[in-house]
Coordinates of C-alpha atoms and ligand atoms in Angstrom, one line a residue:
M1 CA 92.9 -89.5 -109.6
V2 CA 95.3 -91.7 -111.5
K3 CA 96.6 -94.8 -109.8
V4 CA 100.3 -95.4 -109.4
S5 CA 101.7 -98.9 -109.1
L6 CA 105.3 -99.2 -107.7
E7 CA 105.2 -103.0 -107.7
G8 CA 107.9 -103.2 -110.4
A9 CA 110.1 -100.5 -108.8
L10 CA 110.2 -101.2 -105.0
A11 CA 112.6 -104.1 -105.2
F12 CA 115.2 -101.8 -106.8
M13 CA 115.0 -99.2 -104.0
G14 CA 116.2 -101.1 -100.9
P15 CA 114.4 -101.5 -97.6
E16 CA 113.8 -97.7 -97.1
G17 CA 111.8 -97.3 -100.3
P18 CA 110.7 -93.9 -101.7
D19 CA 111.5 -90.9 -99.5
Y20 CA 108.0 -89.7 -98.7
A21 CA 109.2 -87.3 -96.0
A22 CA 111.1 -85.4 -98.7
A23 CA 108.0 -85.6 -101.0
E24 CA 105.9 -84.1 -98.2
R25 CA 108.3 -81.2 -97.7
A26 CA 108.4 -80.5 -101.5
H27 CA 104.6 -80.7 -101.7
R28 CA 104.2 -78.3 -98.8
T29 CA 106.6 -75.9 -100.4
L30 CA 104.5 -76.1 -103.6
L31 CA 101.1 -75.6 -101.9
Q32 CA 102.3 -72.8 -99.6
R33 CA 103.9 -71.2 -102.7
S34 CA 107.1 -70.6 -100.8
G35 CA 109.6 -72.2 -103.1
A36 CA 111.7 -71.0 -106.0
G37 CA 109.6 -69.8 -108.9
S38 CA 106.5 -69.6 -106.7
E39 CA 105.2 -66.7 -108.8
F40 CA 104.5 -69.3 -111.5
T41 CA 102.3 -71.6 -109.5
G42 CA 99.1 -70.1 -110.9
W43 CA 98.3 -73.5 -112.6
L44 CA 97.4 -74.9 -109.1
D45 CA 94.0 -73.1 -109.3
L46 CA 94.0 -72.4 -113.1
P47 CA 90.9 -74.6 -113.9
Q48 CA 88.8 -72.8 -111.3
R49 CA 89.9 -69.5 -112.6
M50 CA 89.1 -70.5 -116.2
A51 CA 85.6 -71.6 -115.1
D52 CA 85.1 -68.2 -113.5
T53 CA 86.5 -66.1 -116.3
E54 CA 87.4 -67.0 -119.9
L55 CA 85.8 -70.4 -120.4
K56 CA 82.5 -69.0 -121.9
D57 CA 84.4 -66.7 -124.3
I58 CA 86.6 -69.6 -125.4
L59 CA 83.5 -71.7 -126.1
A60 CA 81.9 -68.9 -128.1
A61 CA 85.1 -68.4 -130.1
A62 CA 85.4 -72.1 -130.8
Q63 CA 81.9 -72.2 -132.1
R64 CA 82.6 -69.3 -134.4
I65 CA 85.8 -71.0 -135.6
R66 CA 83.9 -74.1 -136.4
Q67 CA 81.3 -72.1 -138.3
Q68 CA 84.1 -70.3 -140.3
G69 CA 85.7 -73.4 -141.7
Q70 CA 86.6 -77.0 -141.4
A71 CA 90.2 -76.3 -140.5
L72 CA 92.1 -74.4 -137.8
L73 CA 95.8 -73.6 -138.0
V74 CA 97.3 -73.4 -134.6
V75 CA 100.6 -71.5 -134.6
G76 CA 102.9 -72.0 -131.6
I77 CA 105.8 -73.8 -130.2
G78 CA 106.8 -75.5 -126.9
G79 CA 104.3 -74.8 -124.1
S80 CA 102.2 -72.9 -126.6
Y81 CA 101.8 -76.0 -128.8
L82 CA 102.4 -79.3 -127.2
G83 CA 99.5 -79.4 -124.7
A84 CA 96.8 -78.7 -127.4
R85 CA 98.3 -81.2 -129.7
A86 CA 98.6 -83.8 -126.9
A87 CA 94.9 -83.3 -126.0
I88 CA 93.6 -83.4 -129.6
E89 CA 95.5 -86.4 -130.6
L90 CA 94.7 -88.3 -127.4
L91 CA 91.0 -87.5 -127.6
R92 CA 90.4 -87.2 -131.3
G93 CA 93.0 -89.5 -132.8
A94 CA 96.5 -88.9 -134.2
S95 CA 96.0 -88.0 -137.8
H96 CA 92.2 -87.9 -138.5
N97 CA 91.1 -85.5 -135.8
Q98 CA 88.2 -84.0 -137.7
T99 CA 84.8 -85.0 -136.4
S100 CA 81.3 -83.8 -137.2
D101 CA 81.4 -81.6 -134.2
G102 CA 84.9 -80.1 -134.7
A103 CA 87.3 -78.5 -137.0
Q104 CA 90.4 -80.3 -138.2
V105 CA 93.4 -78.8 -136.3
Y106 CA 96.8 -78.4 -137.9
F107 CA 99.9 -77.2 -136.1
M108 CA 102.5 -74.9 -137.5
G109 CA 105.1 -72.4 -136.2
N110 CA 106.9 -75.2 -134.5
T111 CA 109.4 -75.6 -137.3
L112 CA 111.3 -73.5 -139.9
S113 CA 111.0 -76.2 -142.5
P114 CA 109.8 -74.8 -145.9
D115 CA 108.8 -78.3 -146.9
A116 CA 106.5 -78.7 -143.9
L117 CA 104.9 -75.4 -144.7
Y118 CA 104.4 -76.5 -148.3
E119 CA 102.9 -79.8 -147.3
L120 CA 100.5 -78.1 -144.9
T121 CA 99.2 -75.8 -147.6
Q122 CA 98.7 -78.8 -149.9
E123 CA 96.9 -80.7 -147.1
L124 CA 94.7 -77.7 -146.4
G125 CA 93.7 -77.4 -150.1
D126 CA 90.9 -75.0 -150.7
R127 CA 89.1 -75.6 -147.4
D128 CA 88.0 -72.6 -145.4
F129 CA 90.2 -72.1 -142.4
T130 CA 91.0 -69.9 -139.4
V131 CA 94.2 -69.2 -137.4
N132 CA 94.9 -69.3 -133.7
V133 CA 98.4 -67.8 -133.0
I134 CA 99.7 -68.6 -129.5
S135 CA 102.8 -67.1 -127.9
K136 CA 103.1 -65.9 -124.3
S137 CA 106.1 -63.7 -125.0
G138 CA 104.8 -62.8 -128.4
G139 CA 108.3 -62.7 -129.7
T140 CA 109.4 -66.3 -130.4
L141 CA 110.9 -66.5 -133.8
E142 CA 109.4 -69.8 -135.1
P143 CA 105.7 -68.9 -134.4
A144 CA 106.3 -65.3 -135.4
L145 CA 107.4 -66.5 -138.9
G146 CA 104.7 -69.1 -138.9
F147 CA 102.1 -66.4 -138.2
R148 CA 103.4 -64.3 -141.1
A149 CA 102.9 -67.3 -143.4
A150 CA 99.5 -68.1 -142.0
K151 CA 98.4 -64.5 -142.3
A152 CA 99.6 -64.3 -145.9
M153 CA 97.6 -67.5 -146.7
L154 CA 94.5 -65.9 -145.1
E155 CA 95.0 -62.6 -147.0
R156 CA 95.4 -64.4 -150.3
K157 CA 92.2 -66.3 -149.8
Y158 CA 90.0 -63.8 -148.0
G159 CA 91.6 -60.3 -148.6
K160 CA 92.9 -58.1 -145.8
S161 CA 89.6 -57.5 -144.0
G162 CA 88.4 -61.1 -144.4
A163 CA 91.6 -62.3 -143.0
K164 CA 91.2 -60.2 -139.9
E165 CA 87.9 -61.9 -139.1
R166 CA 89.7 -65.3 -139.0
I167 CA 92.6 -64.6 -136.6
Y168 CA 92.4 -65.5 -132.9
V169 CA 95.3 -64.5 -130.6
T170 CA 96.4 -66.1 -127.4
T171 CA 99.1 -64.1 -125.6
D172 CA 100.1 -62.0 -122.6
A173 CA 97.3 -59.9 -121.2
R174 CA 99.2 -56.6 -121.3
R175 CA 102.5 -56.7 -123.2
G176 CA 104.4 -58.1 -126.2
I177 CA 104.5 -57.6 -129.9
L178 CA 101.7 -60.1 -130.5
H179 CA 99.5 -58.4 -127.8
D180 CA 100.1 -55.0 -129.4
T181 CA 99.3 -56.3 -132.9
A182 CA 96.1 -57.9 -131.7
V183 CA 95.0 -54.7 -130.0
A184 CA 95.9 -52.6 -133.1
E185 CA 94.1 -55.0 -135.5
G186 CA 91.1 -55.8 -133.2
Y187 CA 91.7 -59.6 -133.2
P188 CA 89.8 -61.5 -130.5
R189 CA 92.3 -62.0 -127.7
F190 CA 92.8 -64.7 -125.1
T191 CA 95.2 -64.7 -122.2
V192 CA 98.2 -66.7 -121.1
P193 CA 98.1 -65.9 -117.4
D194 CA 101.2 -64.1 -115.9
D195 CA 101.5 -66.7 -113.2
V196 CA 101.5 -69.8 -115.4
G197 CA 104.5 -70.8 -117.5
G198 CA 104.2 -72.1 -121.0
R199 CA 104.5 -75.8 -120.2
F200 CA 101.9 -75.6 -117.4
S201 CA 99.4 -73.7 -119.5
V202 CA 97.4 -76.4 -121.3
L203 CA 94.4 -75.8 -119.2
S204 CA 94.3 -72.0 -120.1
A205 CA 93.2 -70.6 -123.4
V206 CA 96.5 -71.9 -124.8
G207 CA 95.1 -75.5 -124.9
L208 CA 91.4 -74.9 -124.4
L209 CA 90.7 -72.9 -127.5
P210 CA 92.2 -75.4 -130.0
M211 CA 90.7 -78.3 -128.0
A212 CA 87.2 -76.7 -128.1
A213 CA 87.5 -76.0 -131.8
A214 CA 88.3 -79.6 -132.3
G215 CA 85.1 -80.5 -130.6
I216 CA 86.5 -81.6 -127.2
D217 CA 84.2 -81.0 -124.3
I218 CA 86.4 -78.5 -122.4
E219 CA 83.8 -77.9 -119.8
A220 CA 84.2 -81.5 -118.8
V221 CA 88.0 -81.2 -118.9
I222 CA 87.8 -78.2 -116.6
A223 CA 85.3 -79.7 -114.2
C224 CA 87.5 -82.8 -113.9
A225 CA 90.7 -80.8 -113.5
I226 CA 89.2 -78.8 -110.6
R227 CA 88.3 -82.0 -108.8
E228 CA 91.7 -83.6 -109.6
L229 CA 93.8 -80.7 -108.3
Q230 CA 91.7 -80.6 -105.1
E231 CA 92.3 -84.3 -104.6
L232 CA 96.1 -84.0 -105.4
R233 CA 96.4 -81.7 -102.3
L234 CA 96.2 -84.9 -100.2
S235 CA 99.1 -84.9 -97.8
T236 CA 99.8 -88.6 -97.3
P237 CA 101.8 -91.2 -99.2
D238 CA 98.6 -92.2 -100.8
N239 CA 98.9 -89.1 -103.0
P240 CA 99.9 -90.5 -106.5
A241 CA 102.0 -87.4 -107.2
W242 CA 104.1 -88.2 -104.1
Q243 CA 104.4 -91.8 -105.1
Y244 CA 105.6 -91.0 -108.6
A245 CA 107.9 -88.1 -107.7
A246 CA 109.5 -90.0 -104.8
A247 CA 109.9 -93.2 -106.7
R248 CA 111.6 -91.5 -109.7
Q249 CA 113.9 -89.4 -107.5
K250 CA 114.9 -92.5 -105.5
L251 CA 115.6 -94.4 -108.7
C252 CA 117.6 -91.5 -110.2
A253 CA 119.8 -91.4 -107.0
L254 CA 120.5 -95.1 -107.6
G255 CA 121.7 -94.4 -111.1
K256 CA 118.5 -94.7 -113.2
T257 CA 119.0 -91.3 -114.8
T258 CA 116.8 -91.9 -117.9
E259 CA 113.1 -92.3 -117.7
I260 CA 111.2 -93.8 -120.6
L261 CA 107.5 -93.0 -120.7
A262 CA 105.6 -95.8 -122.5
C263 CA 102.1 -96.3 -123.6
Y264 CA 100.2 -98.8 -125.7
E265 CA 97.9 -96.2 -127.3
P266 CA 99.3 -94.6 -130.5
S267 CA 97.2 -91.5 -129.8
F268 CA 99.3 -91.0 -126.6
R269 CA 102.4 -90.0 -128.7
F270 CA 102.0 -86.2 -128.1
M271 CA 101.1 -86.7 -124.5
A272 CA 104.6 -88.1 -124.2
E273 CA 106.0 -85.1 -126.1
W274 CA 104.1 -82.8 -123.7
W275 CA 105.4 -84.8 -120.7
K276 CA 109.0 -84.6 -122.1
Q277 CA 108.9 -80.8 -122.2
L278 CA 107.2 -80.6 -118.8
Y279 CA 109.8 -82.7 -117.1
G280 CA 112.8 -81.8 -119.3
E281 CA 112.4 -78.0 -118.9
S282 CA 111.4 -78.2 -115.2
E283 CA 114.1 -80.6 -114.0
G284 CA 117.0 -80.4 -116.4
K285 CA 119.1 -77.6 -114.8
N286 CA 122.1 -77.1 -112.6
G287 CA 123.7 -80.3 -113.9
L288 CA 120.7 -82.3 -112.6
G289 CA 117.6 -83.9 -114.0
I290 CA 116.2 -87.2 -115.2
Y291 CA 116.4 -87.5 -119.0
P292 CA 112.8 -87.9 -120.3
A293 CA 112.4 -90.2 -123.2
S294 CA 109.4 -92.0 -124.7
V295 CA 108.4 -95.0 -126.7
E296 CA 105.2 -96.1 -128.4
Y297 CA 104.3 -99.7 -127.8
N298 CA 103.8 -102.2 -129.4
A299 CA 105.6 -100.7 -132.3
D300 CA 108.7 -99.7 -130.4
L301 CA 109.0 -103.2 -128.8
H302 CA 110.3 -104.1 -132.2
S303 CA 112.8 -101.2 -132.4
M304 CA 113.8 -100.0 -128.9
G305 CA 112.9 -103.2 -127.0
Q306 CA 116.4 -104.6 -127.4
Y307 CA 118.1 -101.6 -126.0
I308 CA 115.7 -101.4 -123.1
Q309 CA 116.0 -105.0 -122.3
D310 CA 119.8 -105.3 -122.7
G311 CA 121.5 -101.9 -123.1
P312 CA 123.1 -99.7 -120.3
R313 CA 121.2 -100.1 -117.0
C314 CA 120.6 -96.4 -116.4
L315 CA 116.9 -96.7 -117.4
M316 CA 113.6 -96.7 -115.5
E317 CA 110.3 -97.2 -117.3
T318 CA 106.9 -95.6 -116.6
V319 CA 104.0 -97.2 -118.4
V320 CA 100.7 -95.4 -118.8
S321 CA 97.6 -97.7 -119.2
F322 CA 94.0 -96.9 -119.9
D323 CA 91.8 -99.4 -118.2
R324 CA 88.9 -99.4 -120.7
P325 CA 89.1 -99.0 -124.5
L326 CA 86.6 -96.5 -126.1
H327 CA 85.8 -99.0 -128.9
P328 CA 86.2 -102.6 -127.7
C329 CA 87.0 -105.1 -130.5
A330 CA 87.5 -108.9 -130.4
V331 CA 89.8 -111.1 -132.6
P332 CA 87.8 -112.6 -135.4
F333 CA 87.5 -116.4 -136.0
A334 CA 89.3 -117.5 -139.3
E335 CA 88.0 -120.5 -141.2
G336 CA 90.6 -123.3 -141.3
D337 CA 92.9 -121.4 -138.8
P338 CA 95.5 -120.6 -141.4
D339 CA 97.7 -118.7 -139.0
G340 CA 97.1 -121.0 -136.0
L341 CA 95.7 -118.1 -134.0
N342 CA 92.1 -119.3 -133.5
Y343 CA 92.9 -119.9 -129.9
L344 CA 92.6 -116.2 -129.6
A345 CA 89.4 -115.9 -131.5
G346 CA 86.7 -114.0 -129.6
R347 CA 89.3 -112.6 -127.1
E348 CA 89.2 -108.8 -126.6
L349 CA 92.2 -107.0 -128.2
T350 CA 92.6 -105.0 -124.9
D351 CA 92.9 -108.2 -123.0
I352 CA 95.7 -109.4 -125.3
Q353 CA 97.3 -105.9 -125.1
N354 CA 97.3 -106.1 -121.3
V355 CA 98.9 -109.6 -121.4
A356 CA 101.6 -108.2 -123.7
R357 CA 102.1 -105.2 -121.4
D358 CA 102.5 -107.4 -118.3
A359 CA 104.9 -109.7 -120.2
V360 CA 107.0 -106.7 -121.2
V361 CA 107.0 -105.3 -117.7
A362 CA 108.1 -108.6 -116.2
A363 CA 110.9 -108.9 -118.8
H364 CA 112.2 -105.4 -118.4
V365 CA 112.1 -105.6 -114.6
A366 CA 114.0 -108.9 -114.8
G367 CA 116.5 -107.2 -117.1
G368 CA 117.2 -104.5 -114.5
V369 CA 114.7 -101.7 -115.6
P370 CA 112.5 -100.6 -112.7
N371 CA 108.9 -100.1 -113.7
I372 CA 106.3 -97.5 -112.5
G373 CA 102.7 -98.1 -113.6
I374 CA 100.2 -95.3 -114.1
H375 CA 96.6 -96.3 -114.5
V376 CA 93.8 -94.1 -115.9
P377 CA 90.2 -95.3 -116.3
C378 CA 89.6 -94.2 -119.9
R379 CA 91.0 -92.2 -122.8
D380 CA 88.4 -89.5 -122.4
E381 CA 88.1 -85.9 -121.1
A382 CA 88.3 -87.0 -117.5
G383 CA 91.3 -89.2 -118.2
F384 CA 93.1 -86.3 -120.0
A385 CA 92.4 -83.9 -117.1
A386 CA 93.6 -86.5 -114.6
L387 CA 96.9 -87.1 -116.4
V388 CA 97.6 -83.4 -116.9
C389 CA 97.0 -82.5 -113.2
F390 CA 98.9 -85.5 -111.9
F391 CA 101.9 -85.0 -114.1
E392 CA 102.1 -81.3 -113.4
A393 CA 101.8 -81.7 -109.6
A394 CA 104.3 -84.6 -109.6
C395 CA 106.7 -82.6 -111.7
A396 CA 106.8 -79.7 -109.3
V397 CA 107.2 -82.0 -106.3
S398 CA 109.9 -84.0 -108.0
A399 CA 111.8 -80.8 -109.1
Y400 CA 111.6 -79.3 -105.6
M401 CA 112.8 -82.7 -104.2
S402 CA 115.9 -82.4 -106.4
G403 CA 116.5 -78.8 -105.3
V404 CA 115.8 -77.0 -108.6
N405 CA 113.3 -74.3 -109.5
P406 CA 110.7 -76.2 -111.6
F407 CA 109.3 -73.0 -113.2
D408 CA 112.2 -71.4 -115.1
Q409 CA 114.0 -72.4 -118.3
P410 CA 117.2 -70.3 -118.4
G411 CA 118.9 -72.8 -120.8
V412 CA 116.4 -72.2 -123.6
E413 CA 117.8 -68.7 -124.0
A414 CA 121.3 -69.8 -125.1
Y415 CA 120.4 -70.9 -128.6
K416 CA 118.1 -67.9 -129.1
K417 CA 120.9 -65.4 -128.3
N418 CA 123.2 -67.2 -130.8
M419 CA 120.5 -67.5 -133.5
F420 CA 119.5 -63.8 -133.4
R421 CA 123.1 -62.7 -133.4
M422 CA 123.9 -64.9 -136.4
L423 CA 120.7 -63.9 -138.2
K424 CA 121.6 -60.2 -137.8
G425 CA 125.1 -61.0 -139.0
E426 CA 126.7 -59.7 -135.8
Ligands
LIG1 O1 107.4 -73.6 -121.3 C1 107.8 -72.6 -121.8 O2 107.8 -71.5 -121.2 C2 108.4 -72.6 -123.2 O3 108.4 -73.9 -123.8 C3 107.5 -71.7 -124.1 O4 106.2 -72.2 -124.1 C4 108.1 -71.7 -125.6 O5 109.4 -71.3 -125.6 C5 107.2 -70.7 -126.4 O6 107.2 -69.5 -125.9 P1 106.2 -68.4 -126.3 O7 104.8 -68.9 -125.8 O8 106.6 -67.2 -125.5 O9 106.2 -68.2 -127.8

């Protein structure tokens, strides 16, 4: 399990501290599946279900995808996009995610920008590629248009029947335009389970197929996630999901209505985007919710650092740290000490990064920004699984504590109604 540190937050909360009794009630509601939206709590046992059902087929499809080309275009938006990108960037690096054991994964269908589409085709060049289109509803405009474009690209390169061999669909098991198209065309199909909402679906085929195609060990991810979700059932204040949920709810009640998620690993950027969707869509309703924001340190210390230190005091900060680097590296010795930094020569960069992090936490806490620390052993499959399970469980507990249904997103429909009305000229 991840470790949560509330050292930099408790002083802001007064003598009573986080409300663990409320966290316990919310957690019980979640586990008994008795709260609002309980029909969407399938993610609680999703990893075990994947191990028992689709996992082998996903591995086989991923192997085929890797044999078919060096690039995979993943078409999707929101919960049908962010989890896979978060995993691949975290575990494979932000912009160079191709490895000898995996395809390079590109994401499309999350924008209507013609320039982005053009740049993607340039980047792809004449490499062989495949397409995985992902949409639970099967009717979302951005990925539907993205899929049109991707299919046209395939057909230009491989012809109609060749294109068919290179399309993989992840969608509802029974209904929807994409489902019907996949059945009619005979595309290999993977399922977004009925009882799992988009933003909780990363450990289904939605995330696992792109991850496996990129060469990530999804069997390890699933095995770790099964263990994590079991451990997160713990019903005491030692449960890190209770600690995080109760702390942020308490801080929000005290006026800290914006939470900034920070990490010192650039490859964490899309984990933060995934987290923003998870918490934003789950909690932001009925006039309630903590605004989820993110920063990428050290870079943003030199852009957002001023605001966080000195701006409006409605902020709390949550810092994710990986205890061990994958590739340790020490500061080199420089002849003549031209920059005066030889006192750091031989010191591990991680060690320096940790000092910088602790210095930032101390400064921000002193400046009135409570700090929650989240510690993960390593930026590997186990670390990814631990973060996903922890954030999902804590999100549901936190949303139930604030009295909202964590699993619906009625607000997303408003723009869609307007957009379709305006597109049809009504
Ligand atoms: O979390 C959600 O449910 C949403 O963000 C959806 O994932 C997003 O709107 C995309 O929907 P769909 O997968 O139906 O295309």
